[in-house]
Amino acid sequence: MLAEEKDQGTPATICISLDEESTLGLHPSVVPTLVLEVSSENHPHASQPSLHAYTEGGLKANITVLGAFLALLCTFGQMNAFGTFQAWYAAHQLQHLPASTISWIGSLQLWVFFFSGAPIGRLFDAYGPTWLMVAGTLCYTLGMVSLSFCVQYYQYILSQGILLGLGVGLVFYPSLASISTHFLKYRATAIGIAIAGSSVGGVVYPIILQRLFESVGFGWGARISGLASGAGCVAATLMVSSFSAQRKPGPWFDIKVLSDASFILLSAGSCFVALGMFIPFFYIVDYAKHQSIPDHMSFYALAVMNAGGVLGRIAPAVLSDSIGRFNLLTPSAFLSGLSCVAFWLFAKSLVSIMLFSAAYGFFSGAFISLVTPCVAQISDIRVIGIRIGMLYTIISFP
C-alpha cells in the first residue's frame, strides 16, 4: 500500500505499509512500516534530492531511545543536580567564596555543553554516534574522578566546568540526533522519552550525592558517582545507533541557516528562554535554606523540580505529535517564566517551594523536550546533527 503527500515548500512524505499479503520482502533492518521523506530541489535545506526511510519503531529504534534515556540520565541528569554541588561547596570546600562566584562553575559547565553542540553535530553527521559517545564517556568519567581531588577554585572550573560540560555534550547530542534518524511521525514522543532520562537523573542524583557526601565524603562520593555514571554511559553507547546513511563530512557552519527564517526565529526565541532557564535549578536548594527549610529537606526541592520535569518532558511531547510541536513550544516557554514571576517570588514555606519546583520543572521540561524536535522538523535529515548542535551553540552566548 502506497500513499504520497506533498506540501509546497516541504519535503514529500511517502508512507509504505507492508502487511502479511505483501509480495515485497523485508530487509532485516526494516520493520513493517516505513516512512520515506523525499527532499526535492525546492526544499530550502537540501541541495539535491534525498530519500530517507524512518522505521517509526522496531528493535533498533526502540533500543536507541532506551540507550539515549540512559545516557541522559547518567550525564545531563547529574548536571541538573548542580544545585547539590552548589550548596555543598558553599558550606564546605568553597565556603570562603560568594554563591555567585561558585555558580560560575555550573554556568561554565552549561556554556561548554551548549557551545559544543555545532562541532559535535557536524561530527555526528559525518561519522555517526558511537565514537563521539565513547569520547564523551571517557571525558565525563575523567572529569568526575578529577573533581574528587579538587581543592582550588580553578581546579573545579577545569574539571567540572570544562571537562564535564564537554563530556555531557559528547553524549547528549549524538543520542538525540540518532533518535531523529529513526522517527519522523513520532519523533517528539521518542525524544521526549529520552530527555525524560535527564529529569529522572535530576531526581535521583541530588539525593544520592547528598547521602554519599555525608557518608563517605565528597571525594569518594564523586568517584563512586562518576564510575557508576561511566558504566551507564558505556551501556548507552552500545545501545544507540543511527539509521542515516549519510557519512560525508559537512561544513562546520551551515551558512544556509542565515536565510532560514524559521531557524533564526527559533534560535532567537530559545536564546531569551535560556537566559534564565537554569537559574532555579542552581539556586532552589540555597533558596530553600534561606527560607529556614532544614538542610535534609532543602535538597528535595531540586529533586521535586526534576520530578516535575519527567512528566513535562513526556506528556507535552506525546501531545505535540498530534497538535504540533511549535504549538506547544511557545506556551511552555511562557509558562515556565510566568511561574517564576507569579509563584517563586511568593514561595516562603516548604509546601509552596515544593509546588513551585514541581510546576517549574514541568514547564521548563516541556520546553527542553520540544525544542529539539522543532529543529529536526525544519531541517534536512542529512544535516540534522549540525542543525541541532548549531541551535544549542547559538543559545550558549546569552
Coordinates of C-alpha atoms in Angstrom, one line a residue:
M1 CA 0.0 0.0 0.0
L2 CA 1.5 3.3 -1.1
A3 CA 0.3 6.8 -0.1
E4 CA 2.0 10.1 -1.0
E5 CA 1.5 13.5 0.5
K6 CA 3.0 16.7 -0.9
D7 CA 3.1 20.2 0.6
Q8 CA 4.5 23.2 -1.2
G9 CA 8.0 24.1 0.1
T10 CA 8.2 21.0 2.3
P11 CA 9.6 17.5 1.6
A12 CA 7.2 14.9 0.3
T13 CA 6.4 12.0 2.6
I14 CA 5.8 8.6 1.3
C15 CA 4.4 6.0 3.7
I16 CA 4.8 2.3 2.9
S17 CA 2.9 -0.3 4.9
L18 CA 3.8 -3.9 4.3
D19 CA 1.2 -6.4 5.5
E20 CA 1.3 -10.2 5.5
E21 CA -0.1 -10.4 2.0
S22 CA 2.6 -8.1 0.5
T23 CA 4.8 -9.6 -2.1
L24 CA 7.7 -7.4 -1.1
G25 CA 10.5 -8.9 1.0
L26 CA 11.6 -7.1 4.1
H27 CA 15.2 -6.0 4.7
P28 CA 16.4 -7.3 8.1
S29 CA 16.8 -3.8 9.4
V30 CA 13.4 -2.6 8.2
V31 CA 10.2 -3.0 10.2
P32 CA 6.8 -3.5 8.6
T33 CA 6.1 0.2 8.4
L34 CA 8.4 2.7 6.7
V35 CA 8.1 6.5 6.3
L36 CA 10.2 7.8 3.4
E37 CA 11.0 11.5 3.3
V38 CA 11.9 12.8 -0.1
S39 CA 13.7 16.2 -0.2
S40 CA 13.3 17.8 -3.6
E41 CA 15.3 20.7 -5.1
N42 CA 12.8 23.1 -3.9
H43 CA 13.4 22.2 -0.2
P44 CA 15.3 25.1 1.4
H45 CA 17.6 22.8 3.4
A46 CA 18.7 20.4 0.6
S47 CA 20.9 21.0 -2.4
Q48 CA 20.0 17.7 -4.0
P49 CA 17.2 15.1 -3.7
S50 CA 17.5 12.7 -0.8
L51 CA 15.5 9.7 0.3
H52 CA 15.4 8.6 3.9
A53 CA 13.5 5.7 5.5
Y54 CA 12.1 6.2 9.0
T55 CA 11.4 2.9 10.8
E56 CA 9.0 4.6 13.3
G57 CA 9.8 1.8 15.7
G58 CA 11.4 -1.6 15.7
L59 CA 14.1 -3.2 17.8
K60 CA 17.0 -0.9 16.8
A61 CA 14.9 2.3 17.1
N62 CA 13.4 1.4 20.5
I63 CA 16.8 0.3 21.9
T64 CA 18.2 3.7 20.7
V65 CA 15.5 5.5 22.6
L66 CA 16.3 3.4 25.7
G67 CA 20.0 4.0 25.3
A68 CA 19.5 7.8 24.9
F69 CA 17.3 7.7 28.1
L70 CA 20.1 6.0 30.0
A71 CA 22.8 8.3 28.5
L72 CA 20.9 11.5 29.6
L73 CA 20.1 10.0 33.0
C74 CA 23.8 9.5 33.7
T75 CA 25.1 12.7 32.3
F76 CA 22.6 15.5 31.9
G77 CA 20.8 14.2 35.0
Q78 CA 23.8 14.8 37.1
M79 CA 24.3 18.3 35.5
N80 CA 20.7 19.1 36.5
A81 CA 21.8 18.3 40.1
F82 CA 24.4 21.1 40.2
G83 CA 22.3 22.7 42.9
T84 CA 23.5 20.0 45.3
F85 CA 27.1 20.7 44.4
Q86 CA 26.5 24.5 44.8
A87 CA 25.1 24.0 48.3
W88 CA 27.9 21.6 49.3
Y89 CA 30.6 23.9 48.0
A90 CA 29.1 26.9 49.8
A91 CA 29.1 25.0 53.1
H92 CA 32.5 23.2 52.7
Q93 CA 35.3 23.5 50.2
L94 CA 34.5 26.9 48.8
Q95 CA 32.7 28.5 51.8
H96 CA 35.1 31.5 51.5
L97 CA 33.6 32.4 48.2
P98 CA 30.2 34.1 47.5
A99 CA 27.4 31.9 46.0
S100 CA 27.6 33.9 42.7
T101 CA 31.2 33.0 42.3
I102 CA 30.6 29.3 43.0
S103 CA 27.7 29.3 40.4
W104 CA 30.2 30.2 37.7
I105 CA 31.3 26.5 37.8
G106 CA 27.8 25.4 36.8
S107 CA 27.4 28.3 34.4
L108 CA 30.6 27.4 32.6
Q109 CA 29.6 23.7 32.5
L110 CA 26.3 24.7 30.8
W111 CA 28.1 27.0 28.4
V112 CA 30.6 24.4 27.3
F113 CA 27.8 21.9 26.9
F114 CA 25.7 24.3 24.7
F115 CA 28.7 25.7 22.7
S116 CA 30.0 22.3 21.8
G117 CA 26.7 21.5 20.0
A118 CA 27.7 22.7 16.5
P119 CA 31.0 20.9 16.1
I120 CA 29.7 17.7 17.8
G121 CA 26.6 17.8 15.5
R122 CA 28.9 18.1 12.4
L123 CA 30.9 15.2 13.5
F124 CA 27.7 13.2 14.1
D125 CA 26.5 13.9 10.5
A126 CA 29.9 12.7 9.2
Y127 CA 30.8 9.7 11.5
G128 CA 27.7 8.7 13.5
P129 CA 27.2 8.5 17.3
T130 CA 29.4 5.7 18.5
W131 CA 32.9 7.2 18.7
L132 CA 31.6 10.5 19.9
M133 CA 29.8 8.8 22.8
V134 CA 32.9 6.8 23.6
A135 CA 34.9 10.1 23.8
G136 CA 32.1 11.6 25.9
T137 CA 32.1 8.6 28.3
L138 CA 35.9 8.9 28.8
C139 CA 35.7 12.7 29.2
Y140 CA 32.8 12.5 31.7
T141 CA 34.3 9.8 33.8
L142 CA 37.7 11.5 33.9
G143 CA 36.0 14.8 34.8
M144 CA 34.2 13.3 37.8
V145 CA 37.2 11.4 39.1
S146 CA 39.4 14.5 38.8
L147 CA 36.7 16.5 40.5
S148 CA 37.1 14.3 43.6
F149 CA 40.7 15.5 44.0
C150 CA 40.0 19.3 43.5
V151 CA 41.0 21.7 46.2
Q152 CA 41.4 25.1 44.5
Y153 CA 38.6 27.1 42.7
Y154 CA 40.4 26.9 39.3
Q155 CA 40.5 23.1 39.6
Y156 CA 36.7 22.9 39.9
I157 CA 36.5 25.2 36.9
L158 CA 38.7 22.9 34.8
S159 CA 37.2 19.6 35.9
Q160 CA 33.5 20.3 36.4
G161 CA 33.2 23.5 34.4
I162 CA 35.0 22.4 31.2
L163 CA 35.7 18.6 31.2
L164 CA 32.3 17.5 32.5
G165 CA 30.5 20.0 30.3
L166 CA 32.3 18.7 27.2
G167 CA 31.6 15.1 28.2
V168 CA 27.9 15.7 28.6
G169 CA 27.8 17.3 25.2
L170 CA 29.6 14.4 23.5
V171 CA 26.9 12.0 24.9
F172 CA 23.8 14.3 24.7
Y173 CA 23.9 15.5 21.0
P174 CA 24.6 12.1 19.3
S175 CA 21.9 10.4 21.4
L176 CA 19.1 12.8 20.4
A177 CA 20.3 13.2 16.8
S178 CA 20.3 9.4 16.4
I179 CA 16.6 9.2 17.5
S180 CA 15.7 11.7 14.9
T181 CA 17.0 9.4 12.2
H182 CA 14.7 6.6 13.3
F183 CA 11.5 8.6 13.8
L184 CA 9.5 11.2 11.9
K185 CA 5.8 11.0 12.9
Y186 CA 6.5 10.1 16.5
R187 CA 9.8 12.0 16.8
A188 CA 8.8 14.3 19.6
T189 CA 7.4 11.4 21.6
A190 CA 10.6 9.4 21.2
I191 CA 12.9 12.4 22.0
G192 CA 10.6 13.3 25.0
I193 CA 11.0 9.8 26.4
A194 CA 14.8 10.0 26.0
I195 CA 15.1 13.5 27.5
A196 CA 13.0 12.4 30.5
G197 CA 16.1 10.5 31.5
S198 CA 17.7 13.8 32.4
S199 CA 14.9 14.5 34.8
V200 CA 14.9 11.1 36.3
G201 CA 18.6 11.6 36.9
G202 CA 17.8 15.0 38.3
V203 CA 15.5 13.3 40.8
V204 CA 17.9 10.6 41.8
Y205 CA 21.3 12.4 41.8
P206 CA 20.6 15.1 44.4
I207 CA 19.5 12.5 46.9
I208 CA 22.3 10.1 46.1
L209 CA 25.0 12.7 46.0
Q210 CA 23.9 14.2 49.3
R211 CA 23.9 10.8 51.0
L212 CA 27.3 9.9 49.5
F213 CA 28.9 13.2 50.6
E214 CA 27.6 12.8 54.1
S215 CA 28.5 9.1 54.5
V216 CA 31.8 8.6 52.6
G217 CA 32.9 12.2 52.0
F218 CA 33.0 14.4 48.9
G219 CA 36.0 12.7 47.3
W220 CA 34.7 9.1 47.4
G221 CA 31.2 10.3 46.7
A222 CA 32.3 12.0 43.4
R223 CA 34.3 8.9 42.4
I224 CA 31.5 6.5 43.1
S225 CA 29.0 8.6 41.2
G226 CA 31.5 9.2 38.3
L227 CA 32.3 5.5 37.9
A228 CA 28.7 4.4 38.1
S229 CA 27.7 7.0 35.6
G230 CA 30.5 6.0 33.3
A231 CA 29.3 2.4 33.4
G232 CA 25.8 3.6 32.4
C233 CA 27.3 5.6 29.5
V234 CA 29.2 2.5 28.2
A235 CA 25.9 0.6 28.1
A236 CA 24.2 3.6 26.4
T237 CA 26.9 3.8 23.8
L238 CA 26.3 0.1 22.9
M239 CA 22.6 0.7 22.5
V240 CA 22.4 3.9 20.5
S241 CA 22.6 3.6 16.7
S242 CA 21.9 5.9 13.7
F243 CA 19.6 5.0 10.8
S244 CA 21.2 7.5 8.5
A245 CA 23.4 6.5 5.6
Q246 CA 25.0 10.0 5.4
R247 CA 28.7 9.7 6.2
K248 CA 30.2 12.6 4.2
P249 CA 31.8 15.4 6.2
G250 CA 29.7 18.6 6.0
P251 CA 30.5 22.2 6.8
W252 CA 31.4 23.2 10.3
F253 CA 28.9 26.0 10.0
D254 CA 25.8 25.6 7.8
I255 CA 25.6 29.0 6.1
K256 CA 22.2 28.2 4.8
V257 CA 20.6 28.8 8.2
L258 CA 21.2 32.6 7.7
S259 CA 18.5 32.5 5.1
D260 CA 16.2 30.2 7.0
A261 CA 13.7 32.5 8.8
S262 CA 12.2 29.6 10.8
F263 CA 15.6 28.5 12.2
I264 CA 16.6 32.1 13.0
L265 CA 13.4 32.9 14.9
L266 CA 13.5 29.6 16.8
S267 CA 17.1 30.3 17.8
A268 CA 16.4 33.8 18.9
G269 CA 13.4 32.8 21.0
S270 CA 15.4 30.0 22.6
C271 CA 18.1 32.5 23.5
F272 CA 15.7 34.5 25.6
V273 CA 14.3 31.4 27.3
A274 CA 17.8 30.1 28.0
L275 CA 18.8 33.3 29.8
G276 CA 17.1 32.3 33.0
M277 CA 16.0 28.7 32.5
F278 CA 18.6 27.1 34.7
I279 CA 18.7 29.7 37.5
P280 CA 16.1 27.8 39.6
F281 CA 18.0 24.6 39.2
F282 CA 21.1 26.2 40.5
Y283 CA 19.6 28.2 43.4
I284 CA 16.5 26.4 44.6
V285 CA 18.4 24.5 47.3
D286 CA 20.1 27.6 48.6
Y287 CA 16.8 29.5 48.4
A288 CA 15.0 26.8 50.5
K289 CA 17.8 27.0 53.1
H290 CA 17.4 30.8 53.2
Q291 CA 13.7 30.3 54.0
S292 CA 14.8 28.3 57.1
I293 CA 14.0 24.9 55.5
P294 CA 16.1 22.2 57.2
D295 CA 19.1 21.0 55.3
H296 CA 17.8 17.4 55.0
M297 CA 14.6 18.7 53.3
S298 CA 16.0 21.5 51.2
F299 CA 17.7 19.1 48.8
Y300 CA 14.4 17.5 48.0
A301 CA 13.3 20.8 46.4
L302 CA 15.6 20.1 43.5
A303 CA 14.5 16.5 43.3
V304 CA 10.9 17.6 43.1
M305 CA 11.7 20.1 40.4
N306 CA 13.3 17.4 38.3
A307 CA 10.4 15.0 39.1
G308 CA 8.0 17.6 37.5
G309 CA 10.3 17.6 34.5
V310 CA 9.8 13.9 34.0
L311 CA 6.1 14.4 33.2
G312 CA 6.9 17.7 31.5
R313 CA 9.3 16.1 29.1
I314 CA 6.9 13.2 28.1
A315 CA 3.3 14.4 28.2
P316 CA 3.7 17.6 26.0
A317 CA 6.0 15.7 23.6
V318 CA 3.4 13.0 23.0
L319 CA 0.6 15.6 22.6
S320 CA 2.8 17.7 20.2
D321 CA 2.9 14.8 17.7
S322 CA -0.8 15.3 17.3
I323 CA -1.4 19.0 17.6
G324 CA 2.0 20.4 16.5
R325 CA 5.4 20.8 18.2
F326 CA 5.6 24.6 17.7
N327 CA 2.1 25.0 19.1
L328 CA 3.2 23.7 22.5
L329 CA 6.8 25.1 22.5
T330 CA 5.7 28.7 22.9
P331 CA 3.2 28.2 25.8
S332 CA 5.7 26.0 27.6
A333 CA 8.4 28.7 27.5
F334 CA 5.9 31.4 28.5
L335 CA 4.5 29.4 31.5
S336 CA 7.9 28.5 32.8
G337 CA 8.8 32.2 33.0
L338 CA 5.4 33.1 34.4
S339 CA 5.7 30.5 37.2
C340 CA 8.9 32.2 38.4
V341 CA 7.3 35.7 38.5
A342 CA 3.9 34.6 39.9
F343 CA 5.0 31.7 42.1
W344 CA 8.6 31.7 43.1
L345 CA 8.7 35.3 44.4
F346 CA 6.0 34.4 46.9
A347 CA 7.1 30.9 47.9
K348 CA 8.2 31.1 51.5
S349 CA 7.1 27.8 53.1
L350 CA 8.2 24.2 52.3
V351 CA 4.8 23.4 50.7
S352 CA 4.9 26.5 48.4
I353 CA 8.5 25.9 47.4
M354 CA 7.8 22.3 46.5
L355 CA 4.7 23.3 44.5
F356 CA 6.8 25.9 42.6
S357 CA 9.5 23.3 42.0
A358 CA 7.0 20.9 40.5
A359 CA 5.3 23.5 38.3
Y360 CA 8.6 25.0 37.0
G361 CA 10.1 21.5 36.4
F362 CA 7.0 20.6 34.3
F363 CA 7.0 23.7 32.1
S364 CA 10.8 24.0 31.6
G365 CA 11.0 20.3 30.9
A366 CA 8.4 20.7 28.2
F367 CA 10.4 23.4 26.5
I368 CA 13.6 21.3 26.7
S369 CA 11.8 18.3 25.3
L370 CA 10.2 20.1 22.4
V371 CA 12.9 22.4 21.1
T372 CA 15.0 19.5 19.6
P373 CA 12.0 18.0 17.6
C374 CA 11.2 21.6 16.4
V375 CA 14.7 21.9 15.0
A376 CA 14.5 18.5 13.4
Q377 CA 11.1 19.3 11.8
I378 CA 12.6 22.2 9.8
S379 CA 15.9 20.5 8.9
D380 CA 17.0 18.1 6.3
I381 CA 17.9 14.7 7.6
R382 CA 21.4 14.9 6.1
V383 CA 22.4 17.9 8.3
I384 CA 20.2 17.2 11.3
G385 CA 23.1 16.8 13.7
I386 CA 24.8 20.1 12.9
R387 CA 21.4 21.9 12.8
I388 CA 20.5 20.7 16.3
G389 CA 24.0 21.4 17.5
M390 CA 24.0 24.9 16.0
L391 CA 20.9 25.8 17.9
Y392 CA 22.5 24.9 21.2
T393 CA 25.7 26.7 20.2
I394 CA 23.8 29.9 19.4
I395 CA 21.9 29.9 22.7
S396 CA 25.1 29.4 24.6
F397 CA 26.2 33.0 24.1
P398 CA 23.4 34.7 26.1

